C-alpha cells in the first residue's frame, strides 16, 4: 500500500466515525422489497432514505440534488442535532413485478410531526400542515392510509416533514406498504384487540365502582378508578385511537389528556399499593409521591406540550427509585404472609417490563411488539380473579352464616313461643298467688282494725303502736299484691274505669296523709301547692289515688332530705300534675326505660327501697287509659319531676261525692293514724320507763326503712336494752363518734352506704371484740354471707327475721361485751393488787433508814405509804371510771415514795390545770403510765431524769400527757407494744390501759418516742 492509499483509508474511516449513519449521496437511495415472499404482501419501509435538511422539496426537485443518506426510522435530533426543524425524505422502492397495475396501500400509524407523502409525483397522504417555522407548522397525530396503483416495479416516495411543537420529531416511526386486503386486515385486527382490551378493562372498572359504592370499600374504589384511568388513557396513547372516536379533539388537547391520564394512573397506582400494604408502605412516601403527581397534573393542564413533555420525562426519572422502593414494600409484605403482595409482585414486574419494552421500541432500539396494554390487562385480571375468589368466599361464608342464623331463628321462634307460654303461666301464677294471699291478708287487716276500734278494755300505748305497725305492714303487702294483680289485668285489658269529676286537691291531700309514716325517720317535707278551687278532673278516683300513691312513694323512697312538692296547672282544658322531689335523680341512660315493667335503676347492695319495679309501669298505663300522658325529667343529684296529665271534667260527668278516702281505699293502701310530720332525730326505745340502768347494753340499729326499724325495736323491746335507730350509714357513724355502743345491728341493702361499707368503716376504728356488728339481709347466698364476714361482721341474720333467733344472737353478743368489760375491770383491779414484793420491801427499808437519819421525813413517808396501800385496796378500783382527783392523790403518794427512794435520780414536773371532780378517768391509768415512765425510761439511765405530768382542759376534753427524758424507744419497739403473741411473756399494765381507753372512749394511747431522747404517752378524756 502506498502513502496516498493509506491517507485515503484513514480519511474514509474518520468520516465514517464522525458522520456515523450519515453519508452524502447525490443519487436516490433504493429499498428493494421485490423479493418479499409471502402470500399476503405487507412489510415496512425501514432502510436508507435520502434526507434534505431544511428543504421542502417536491418529487421532481429531489433528483440530482445532493442529500444525506439516513437510516429510517430516525429522529430529527439524531440527524440534525435539533428537534425543531423541517426537511424532505425520499427513496425509491422496488416492488414485486406481480403488483404492477394492482392496488397497493401505504399505512402510517403515527408520526410526531406534520407530514405530506408523495408517491411518484402524486400527493397520497398528509397529516397536519408542513411548515418551515412554528407559525406555518400545524401538527396532527392520527393513523393514515393511502392507496395507489404502481405502473412499474420502481416507485418513488417523497416525504415532507416538520416538527416545532413536540419534544420528538422526524421520521421516527415505521411506515408500511402492502396489499390493500392484507393491510386492512392487519390494522383491523390490531384495532379490535386493543379496543377489546380497553373495553374489558373499562367494564371491569365499572363493576368495581358499583361494588365499591354498595360495599363502601375505599380500596375497591381506588382500584376501580385505577382501572378506569388505564382504559381511558389507552385511547389517548399510541396509536391515538381517540382521533378515530373523537376527531374533534385537537392534537394539543389530546396530548395534554394523554399525559394527565398517565400521571393520574400512576398516582392512583401508588395509592392502591399503599392501601394494600399500609403496614409496610410509609404514609410519608405515599403523600410525597401523590403531591408530585398532583403538581405535575396541574402543570400539564396549563402549559404547552413542548414544556410539559420535557418536564414529564425529567420527573419520570423518579420511576427507578420508586420501583425499587415498591419492590422493598412488596418483599416485606410477602414476609408478613400478605397474599395480595404476591399478586402485586407479579404485576409490578409485568408493568415495569412492559414499560421498558415499549420505551425501547418507541426509541427504535429494536423492532418489537408493544405489550403495555396487554400486561396491564393481565395484571388487572389477576386482581379481579383474586377479588372474585375473596368475594365468593365471603358469599359462601355469608350463606353459611345465613343458614346458621336460619336455624337459630327457628330455635328462637320456638323459644319465644315457649317463653310467651311460660310468661302467661307466670302471670297466671302471680295472679292466683296474689288472690290466695289477699284473703288471709285482708283477714289480718280486718281483725287488726277490729281490735283497734272495738276493744272492750283500753289498750296500753305500746300494744296500740304494735297493732298499728302490723296494720301498716299488712296494707303495704296488700298494695304489692294489688300491683301484681293490676299488671296482669292491664296485660289482659280487664281493668274497667269509672270516670267521674274528681276533686284533685282533696285526693292529693288524702294520699299525702297515707304516706306520712314513711317520712318519720327522714328530714323530708311534703308540700301540696294545689288551690282549693282547682277544677275537677275526669278520672277514676281509685286509679287516680293509685297513680299519686305510686309517684309519691317513689319520690319518698329516693329522697333522703329536702322536699317533695305536688303542683297542678291547667292548659287547654288539660290538668298538668307535677310531682317534684329533691332526691338523688335518675341516670340519663335509665330515663328511656324507667316506665318499663320490672325495671329498677339499681339492684345492687346500695339500691333504695327495694320493690318489684311495677309502680311506674302501672302509672303509665293507668294514665294512658284515662286519656292522659306521663313524662319524667331528672338531673342526677338535684332531683326528678314526674308530670302526668288528665282531662278536665265537663258537665256531663257526675261529681265525686266523697272527697276523702273511704275505708275501702284505706284497706288497699298504706295508712297511718299519725299524720303529723316528725323531726329527723334518732328514735330511742327502752324496755323500761323507770330510771336508768347503768349496765343496760346500748344498741344502735341502722335501716333505711322506718317500718323495719319499728319491727326491730318491737322485737328487742322486752329485753333490757337501750336502743337508738338511724336510717343511714352516715348517721350511724355520727352516732358512733358521739357515744359508746355495745352492739350495732345494720341492714345490708341501704342507699348510698351499704351495710358492708358501714361495717368496713366501723372496723377502721373498732376491733371485733370492741364493737360487735350483726348484719341483716334478705340475701342468704354463701357469697353474701362471706362478704359480710370479710367486711368485719360478727354475725349474720337473714330476713325474714325470727324474733327468737334475733334475741338470742343479740343477747350472746351483748353478754360477750359485758364479760370483756368486766374482764378489763378485773385486770385493772388485779394489776393494782400485784404490789411487787420488792417495791414494798424497798419502801420499808427506806422508812427504816430514815428513822435513823430524818425522823420527820420518815413519818411523812410512812404516812404516804399508808395512804398508797389503803387506796390500792379500795373497791372503787373495780368501777369503770373514778374522779380524776382520786387518781391524782394515789399518784402523788406513789411519786413521793419513789422520789424519797431515788432522790436526785428522779425529778417530777407538774403542769396541770385545776380540774373539777366531774372529770372521770379509768382507775389506775395514770399510775400505770407514770410507773412505766420511771421504771423503763428514767431509771434505765444512771443519771436518772425528769417525768413531766401535763394535764390541760380543752374544748373537747381533758388532754393528759406523761413525758419522760429517759432511754426512749425505737420505732419498731413502739409499734410492737400492743402486738403481743400468746406465747410472749409481758406485763399487762400498758395493754390493759390501752384496751380500757379504747373500750370507753373509742380511742386509746398515743405514743411517740425517740431512742436516747425520751417518750411521750398521751390520751384524751372526752367531755
Coordinates of C-alpha atoms in Angstrom, one line a residue, residues 103-538:
X103 CA -53.9 -1.6 -5.8
X104 CA -51.4 -1.2 -3.0
X105 CA -51.7 0.7 0.3
X106 CA -49.3 2.7 2.4
X107 CA -50.1 2.9 6.1
X108 CA -48.6 5.4 8.6
X109 CA -49.7 4.6 12.1
X110 CA -48.4 7.8 13.6
X111 CA -45.6 10.3 13.4
X112 CA -44.7 13.1 15.9
X113 CA -44.5 15.5 13.0
X114 CA -46.7 17.1 10.3
X115 CA -46.0 15.3 7.0
X116 CA -47.1 15.0 3.4
X117 CA -46.3 11.9 1.4
X118 CA -46.0 11.8 -2.4
X119 CA -46.0 8.6 -4.5
X120 CA -44.1 9.4 -7.6
X121 CA -45.5 12.9 -8.3
X122 CA -48.9 12.4 -6.7
X123 CA -49.7 13.5 -3.1
X124 CA -51.0 10.4 -1.4
X125 CA -51.2 11.2 2.4
X126 CA -51.0 14.3 4.6
X127 CA -51.2 14.8 8.4
X128 CA -51.3 18.4 9.6
X129 CA -49.6 21.2 7.8
X130 CA -45.9 21.1 7.0
X131 CA -44.2 24.4 7.6
X132 CA -40.8 26.0 7.8
X133 CA -41.5 27.5 11.3
X134 CA -43.8 27.2 14.3
X135 CA -46.2 29.6 12.8
X136 CA -46.8 27.8 9.5
X137 CA -46.4 24.4 11.1
X138 CA -49.6 22.6 12.3
X139 CA -49.2 19.1 13.8
X140 CA -51.7 16.3 14.0
X141 CA -51.3 12.7 15.2
X142 CA -53.7 10.3 13.6
X143 CA -53.2 7.0 11.7
X144 CA -53.4 7.5 7.9
X145 CA -53.7 5.1 5.0
X146 CA -53.5 5.8 1.2
X147 CA -54.0 3.7 -1.9
X148 CA -52.2 3.8 -5.3
X149 CA -51.6 1.6 -8.4
X150 CA -47.9 1.3 -9.5
X151 CA -47.2 1.4 -13.2
X152 CA -43.7 -0.1 -12.8
X153 CA -41.6 -2.0 -10.3
X154 CA -39.9 1.2 -9.1
X155 CA -41.9 3.7 -7.1
X156 CA -40.5 7.0 -5.8
X157 CA -41.6 8.0 -2.3
X158 CA -41.1 11.6 -1.2
X159 CA -42.0 12.6 2.5
X160 CA -42.0 16.2 3.6
X161 CA -41.9 16.6 7.5
X162 CA -41.7 19.5 10.0
X163 CA -41.7 19.5 13.8
X164 CA -41.9 22.6 16.0
X165 CA -44.4 21.6 18.9
X166 CA -43.1 18.3 20.2
X167 CA -40.0 17.1 22.0
X168 CA -39.8 14.4 19.3
X169 CA -39.9 14.9 15.6
X170 CA -38.7 13.5 12.3
X171 CA -39.2 10.2 10.5
X172 CA -39.3 8.4 13.9
X173 CA -41.8 5.6 13.3
X174 CA -42.1 3.0 10.6
X175 CA -44.5 3.2 7.6
X176 CA -45.9 0.1 5.9
X177 CA -46.8 -0.9 2.4
X178 CA -48.8 -3.9 1.2
X179 CA -51.8 -5.3 -0.4
X180 CA -55.0 -3.4 0.5
X181 CA -56.7 -6.5 1.9
X182 CA -53.6 -7.5 4.0
X183 CA -53.1 -4.0 5.3
X184 CA -56.8 -3.6 6.2
X185 CA -56.8 -7.0 7.9
X186 CA -53.7 -6.2 10.0
X187 CA -54.9 -2.8 11.0
X188 CA -58.4 -4.1 11.9
X189 CA -57.0 -6.9 14.0
X190 CA -54.8 -4.6 15.9
X191 CA -57.7 -2.2 16.4
X192 CA -60.1 -4.9 17.6
X193 CA -57.6 -6.4 20.0
X194 CA -56.8 -3.1 21.6
X195 CA -60.4 -1.9 21.8
X196 CA -61.4 -5.2 23.2
X197 CA -58.8 -4.9 26.0
X198 CA -59.7 -1.3 26.6
X199 CA -63.4 -2.2 26.7
X200 CA -62.8 -5.2 29.0
X201 CA -60.7 -3.1 31.4
X202 CA -63.4 -0.3 31.4
X203 CA -66.2 -2.8 32.1
X204 CA -64.2 -4.2 35.0
X205 CA -63.7 -0.7 36.3
X206 CA -67.5 0.0 36.2
X207 CA -68.2 -3.3 38.0
X208 CA -65.6 -2.3 40.7
X209 CA -67.2 1.1 41.0
X210 CA -70.6 -0.4 41.7
X211 CA -69.1 -2.9 44.1
X212 CA -67.3 0.0 45.9
X213 CA -70.4 2.0 46.1
X214 CA -72.5 -0.7 47.7
X215 CA -69.8 -2.1 49.9
X216 CA -68.3 1.3 50.9
X217 CA -64.8 -0.1 50.3
X218 CA -62.1 2.5 49.8
X219 CA -59.6 0.1 48.4
X220 CA -62.0 -1.3 45.8
X221 CA -62.9 2.3 44.9
X222 CA -59.3 3.3 44.2
X223 CA -58.8 0.1 42.3
X224 CA -61.9 0.9 40.1
X225 CA -60.5 4.4 39.4
X226 CA -57.1 3.0 38.5
X227 CA -58.6 0.5 36.0
X228 CA -60.9 3.2 34.5
X229 CA -58.0 5.6 34.0
X230 CA -56.0 2.9 32.3
X231 CA -58.8 2.2 29.9
X232 CA -59.4 5.9 29.1
X233 CA -55.6 6.6 28.8
X234 CA -55.2 3.8 26.3
X235 CA -57.4 5.7 23.9
X236 CA -55.1 8.8 24.0
X237 CA -51.9 6.9 23.8
X238 CA -50.2 5.4 20.8
X239 CA -51.7 4.7 18.3
X240 CA -54.1 7.5 19.2
X241 CA -57.5 5.8 18.8
X242 CA -59.2 8.9 20.1
X243 CA -58.6 10.5 16.7
X244 CA -60.9 7.9 15.2
X245 CA -63.5 8.0 18.0
X246 CA -63.3 11.8 18.8
X247 CA -62.0 13.5 15.7
X248 CA -63.0 16.9 17.0
X249 CA -60.2 16.8 19.7
X250 CA -57.2 18.7 18.7
X251 CA -53.6 17.4 18.8
X252 CA -52.6 19.7 21.7
X253 CA -55.7 18.7 23.8
X254 CA -55.2 15.0 23.0
X255 CA -51.5 15.3 24.1
X256 CA -52.4 17.1 27.3
X257 CA -55.1 14.4 28.1
X258 CA -52.6 11.6 27.4
X259 CA -50.0 13.0 29.9
X260 CA -52.7 13.9 32.5
X261 CA -54.2 10.5 32.4
X262 CA -50.8 8.8 32.5
X263 CA -49.8 10.8 35.6
X264 CA -53.2 10.2 37.3
X265 CA -53.0 6.5 36.6
X266 CA -49.5 6.4 38.2
X267 CA -50.8 8.3 41.2
X268 CA -53.8 6.0 41.8
X269 CA -51.5 3.0 41.5
X270 CA -49.3 4.4 44.2
X271 CA -52.3 5.0 46.4
X272 CA -53.6 1.5 45.7
X273 CA -50.3 -0.1 46.7
X274 CA -50.3 1.9 49.9
X275 CA -53.8 0.7 50.8
X276 CA -52.8 -2.9 50.1
X277 CA -49.6 -2.6 52.1
X278 CA -50.3 0.1 54.8
X279 CA -48.1 -1.6 57.4
X280 CA -45.1 -1.6 55.1
X281 CA -45.7 1.4 52.8
X282 CA -44.7 4.7 54.5
X283 CA -47.5 7.2 54.6
X284 CA -45.0 10.0 54.2
X285 CA -43.6 8.4 51.0
X286 CA -47.1 8.0 49.7
X287 CA -48.0 11.6 50.4
X288 CA -44.8 12.8 48.7
X289 CA -45.5 10.8 45.5
X290 CA -49.1 12.0 45.4
X291 CA -48.0 15.6 45.8
X292 CA -45.5 15.2 42.9
X293 CA -48.2 13.7 40.7
X294 CA -50.8 16.3 41.5
X295 CA -48.3 19.1 40.9
X296 CA -47.4 17.5 37.5
X297 CA -51.1 17.3 36.5
X298 CA -51.6 21.0 37.3
X299 CA -48.5 22.0 35.3
X300 CA -49.6 19.9 32.3
X301 CA -53.1 21.4 32.4
X302 CA -51.8 25.0 31.9
X303 CA -48.6 24.7 29.7
X304 CA -47.7 23.7 26.1
X305 CA -46.7 20.2 25.1
X306 CA -43.0 21.2 24.4
X307 CA -42.7 22.4 28.1
X308 CA -44.6 19.7 30.0
X309 CA -43.3 16.8 27.9
X310 CA -39.7 17.7 28.7
X311 CA -40.6 18.2 32.4
X312 CA -42.6 15.0 32.5
X313 CA -39.6 12.9 31.3
X314 CA -37.3 14.6 33.8
X315 CA -39.7 13.9 36.7
X316 CA -40.2 10.4 35.4
X317 CA -36.6 9.6 36.5
X318 CA -38.2 9.0 39.9
X319 CA -39.6 5.8 38.5
X320 CA -36.4 4.0 39.1
X321 CA -36.1 4.6 42.9
X322 CA -39.8 4.2 43.2
X323 CA -39.7 0.9 41.5
X324 CA -37.0 -0.4 43.9
X325 CA -39.0 1.0 46.9
X326 CA -42.1 -0.8 45.8
X327 CA -40.1 -4.0 45.5
X328 CA -38.9 -3.5 49.1
X329 CA -42.5 -2.9 50.2
X330 CA -43.8 -5.9 48.4
X331 CA -41.0 -8.0 49.8
X332 CA -41.8 -7.0 53.4
X333 CA -45.4 -7.6 52.8
X334 CA -44.7 -11.1 51.4
X335 CA -42.7 -11.8 54.6
X336 CA -45.9 -10.9 56.5
X337 CA -47.9 -13.5 54.5
X338 CA -49.9 -10.9 52.7
X339 CA -51.3 -12.8 49.7
X340 CA -52.0 -9.6 47.8
X341 CA -48.3 -8.8 47.9
X342 CA -47.5 -11.8 45.7
X343 CA -50.0 -10.6 43.1
X344 CA -48.5 -7.1 43.2
X345 CA -45.0 -8.5 42.9
X346 CA -46.1 -10.2 39.6
X347 CA -48.0 -7.1 38.5
X348 CA -45.1 -4.7 39.3
X349 CA -42.7 -6.8 37.2
X350 CA -45.2 -7.1 34.4
X351 CA -45.8 -3.3 34.3
X352 CA -42.2 -2.3 34.5
X353 CA -41.1 -4.9 32.0
X354 CA -43.8 -3.7 29.6
X355 CA -42.8 -0.1 30.2
X356 CA -39.2 -0.6 29.4
X357 CA -40.1 -2.8 26.4
X358 CA -42.4 -0.2 24.9
X359 CA -39.9 2.6 25.8
X360 CA -37.2 0.7 23.9
X361 CA -39.5 0.2 20.9
X362 CA -40.5 3.8 20.9
X363 CA -36.9 4.9 20.8
X364 CA -36.3 2.4 18.0
X365 CA -33.7 0.4 20.0
X366 CA -35.2 -2.7 18.4
X367 CA -38.3 -3.7 16.4
X368 CA -40.9 -5.5 18.5
X369 CA -44.5 -5.6 19.8
X370 CA -45.7 -3.1 22.4
X371 CA -47.1 -5.0 25.4
X372 CA -48.1 -2.4 27.9
X373 CA -51.8 -2.7 27.5
X374 CA -51.9 -6.5 27.5
X375 CA -49.6 -6.5 30.5
X376 CA -51.8 -4.2 32.5
X377 CA -54.9 -6.1 31.4
X378 CA -53.3 -9.3 32.6
X379 CA -52.4 -7.6 35.9
X380 CA -56.0 -6.4 36.4
X381 CA -57.4 -9.7 35.5
X382 CA -55.2 -11.4 38.1
X383 CA -56.6 -9.0 40.7
X384 CA -60.1 -9.5 39.5
X385 CA -59.7 -13.3 39.9
X386 CA -58.3 -12.8 43.5
X387 CA -61.1 -10.3 44.4
X388 CA -63.7 -12.7 42.8
X389 CA -62.3 -15.6 44.9
X390 CA -62.4 -13.5 48.0
X391 CA -65.9 -12.3 47.2
X392 CA -67.1 -15.9 46.5
X393 CA -65.5 -16.9 49.8
X394 CA -67.4 -14.1 51.6
X395 CA -70.6 -15.0 49.9
X396 CA -70.1 -18.7 50.8
X397 CA -69.4 -17.6 54.4
X398 CA -72.4 -15.4 54.5
X399 CA -74.5 -18.2 53.1
X400 CA -73.3 -20.5 55.8
X401 CA -73.9 -17.8 58.4
X402 CA -77.4 -17.3 57.0
X403 CA -78.1 -21.0 57.2
X404 CA -76.9 -20.9 60.8
X405 CA -79.0 -17.8 61.6
X406 CA -82.0 -19.5 60.0
X407 CA -81.5 -22.5 62.3
X408 CA -81.1 -20.1 65.2
X409 CA -84.2 -18.1 64.2
X410 CA -86.2 -21.2 64.1
X411 CA -84.9 -22.1 67.5
X412 CA -85.5 -18.6 68.8
X413 CA -89.1 -18.7 67.5
X414 CA -89.6 -21.9 69.4
X415 CA -88.0 -20.4 72.4
X416 CA -90.1 -17.2 72.0
X417 CA -93.3 -19.3 71.8
X418 CA -92.2 -21.3 74.8
X419 CA -91.2 -18.1 76.7
X420 CA -94.6 -16.5 75.9
X421 CA -96.3 -19.6 77.2
X422 CA -94.2 -19.5 80.3
X423 CA -94.8 -15.8 80.8
X424 CA -98.5 -16.4 80.5
X425 CA -98.1 -19.2 83.1
X426 CA -96.1 -16.9 85.3
X427 CA -98.7 -14.1 85.1
X428 CA -101.4 -16.6 85.9
X429 CA -99.4 -18.0 88.8
X430 CA -98.7 -14.4 90.2
X431 CA -102.4 -13.6 89.8
X432 CA -103.5 -16.8 91.5
X433 CA -100.9 -16.4 94.3
X434 CA -101.9 -12.8 94.8
X435 CA -105.6 -13.8 95.1
X436 CA -104.7 -16.6 97.5
X437 CA -102.6 -14.3 99.7
X438 CA -105.1 -11.4 99.7
X439 CA -107.8 -13.4 101.5
X440 CA -105.7 -14.2 104.7
X441 CA -104.0 -10.8 104.4
X442 CA -107.3 -8.9 104.4
X443 CA -108.4 -11.1 107.3
X444 CA -105.4 -9.9 109.2
X445 CA -106.1 -6.3 108.3
X446 CA -109.8 -6.6 109.3
X447 CA -109.1 -8.3 112.6
X448 CA -106.4 -5.8 113.5
X449 CA -108.8 -2.9 112.6
X450 CA -111.5 -4.6 114.7
X451 CA -109.2 -4.9 117.7
X452 CA -108.2 -1.2 117.4
X453 CA -111.7 0.0 117.0
X454 CA -113.8 -2.4 119.1
X455 CA -111.6 -3.4 122.0
X456 CA -113.7 -3.7 125.2
X457 CA -110.8 -2.8 127.5
X458 CA -108.5 0.1 126.9
X459 CA -105.2 -0.9 125.2
X460 CA -101.9 0.4 126.5
X461 CA -100.0 2.7 124.2
X462 CA -97.2 0.2 123.4
X463 CA -99.7 -2.5 122.3
X464 CA -101.6 0.1 120.3
X465 CA -98.4 1.0 118.5
X466 CA -97.7 -2.6 117.7
X467 CA -101.1 -3.1 116.2
X468 CA -100.8 0.0 114.1
X469 CA -97.4 -1.2 112.9
X470 CA -98.9 -4.6 112.0
X471 CA -101.7 -2.9 110.1
X472 CA -99.2 -0.7 108.2
X473 CA -97.1 -3.7 107.2
X474 CA -100.2 -5.7 106.1
X475 CA -101.5 -2.8 104.0
X476 CA -98.1 -2.3 102.4
X477 CA -98.1 -6.0 101.4
X478 CA -101.7 -5.7 100.1
X479 CA -100.5 -2.8 97.8
X480 CA -97.7 -5.0 96.4
X481 CA -100.2 -7.8 95.7
X482 CA -102.6 -5.3 94.1
X483 CA -99.7 -4.2 91.8
X484 CA -99.2 -7.8 90.7
X485 CA -102.9 -8.2 90.0
X486 CA -103.1 -4.9 88.2
X487 CA -100.1 -5.7 85.9
X488 CA -101.9 -8.9 84.9
X489 CA -105.2 -7.2 84.4
X490 CA -103.6 -4.4 82.3
X491 CA -102.0 -7.0 80.0
X492 CA -105.4 -8.7 79.5
X493 CA -107.2 -5.3 79.2
X494 CA -109.6 -6.3 82.1
X495 CA -109.4 -3.1 84.1
X496 CA -112.7 -1.1 83.9
X497 CA -112.6 2.6 84.7
X498 CA -115.4 4.5 86.5
X499 CA -114.8 8.1 85.4
X500 CA -116.2 10.9 87.5
X501 CA -115.5 14.5 88.2
X502 CA -112.8 14.1 91.0
X503 CA -111.6 16.9 93.3
X504 CA -107.8 16.7 92.7
X505 CA -106.7 18.8 95.7
X506 CA -108.6 16.7 98.2
X507 CA -107.4 13.4 96.6
X508 CA -103.7 14.6 96.8
X509 CA -104.0 15.6 100.4
X510 CA -105.5 12.2 101.3
X511 CA -102.7 10.3 99.6
X512 CA -100.1 12.5 101.4
X513 CA -101.7 11.6 104.7
X514 CA -101.3 7.9 103.8
X515 CA -97.6 8.3 103.3
X516 CA -96.6 10.4 106.3
X517 CA -95.4 7.3 108.1
X518 CA -92.7 6.8 105.5
X519 CA -91.0 10.1 106.3
X520 CA -91.0 9.8 110.1
X521 CA -87.3 8.9 110.0
X522 CA -86.4 11.3 107.2
X523 CA -85.7 15.1 107.1
X524 CA -88.3 15.3 104.2
X525 CA -91.2 17.7 103.9
X526 CA -94.2 17.1 101.6
X527 CA -95.9 20.3 100.2
X528 CA -99.2 20.4 98.3
X529 CA -99.5 23.5 96.1
X530 CA -102.9 23.0 94.6
X531 CA -105.6 25.5 95.1
X532 CA -108.9 24.5 96.8
X533 CA -110.8 25.8 93.8
X534 CA -108.8 23.8 91.3
X535 CA -111.1 22.4 88.6
X536 CA -112.2 18.8 88.9
X537 CA -110.5 16.3 86.6
X538 CA -112.2 13.5 84.7

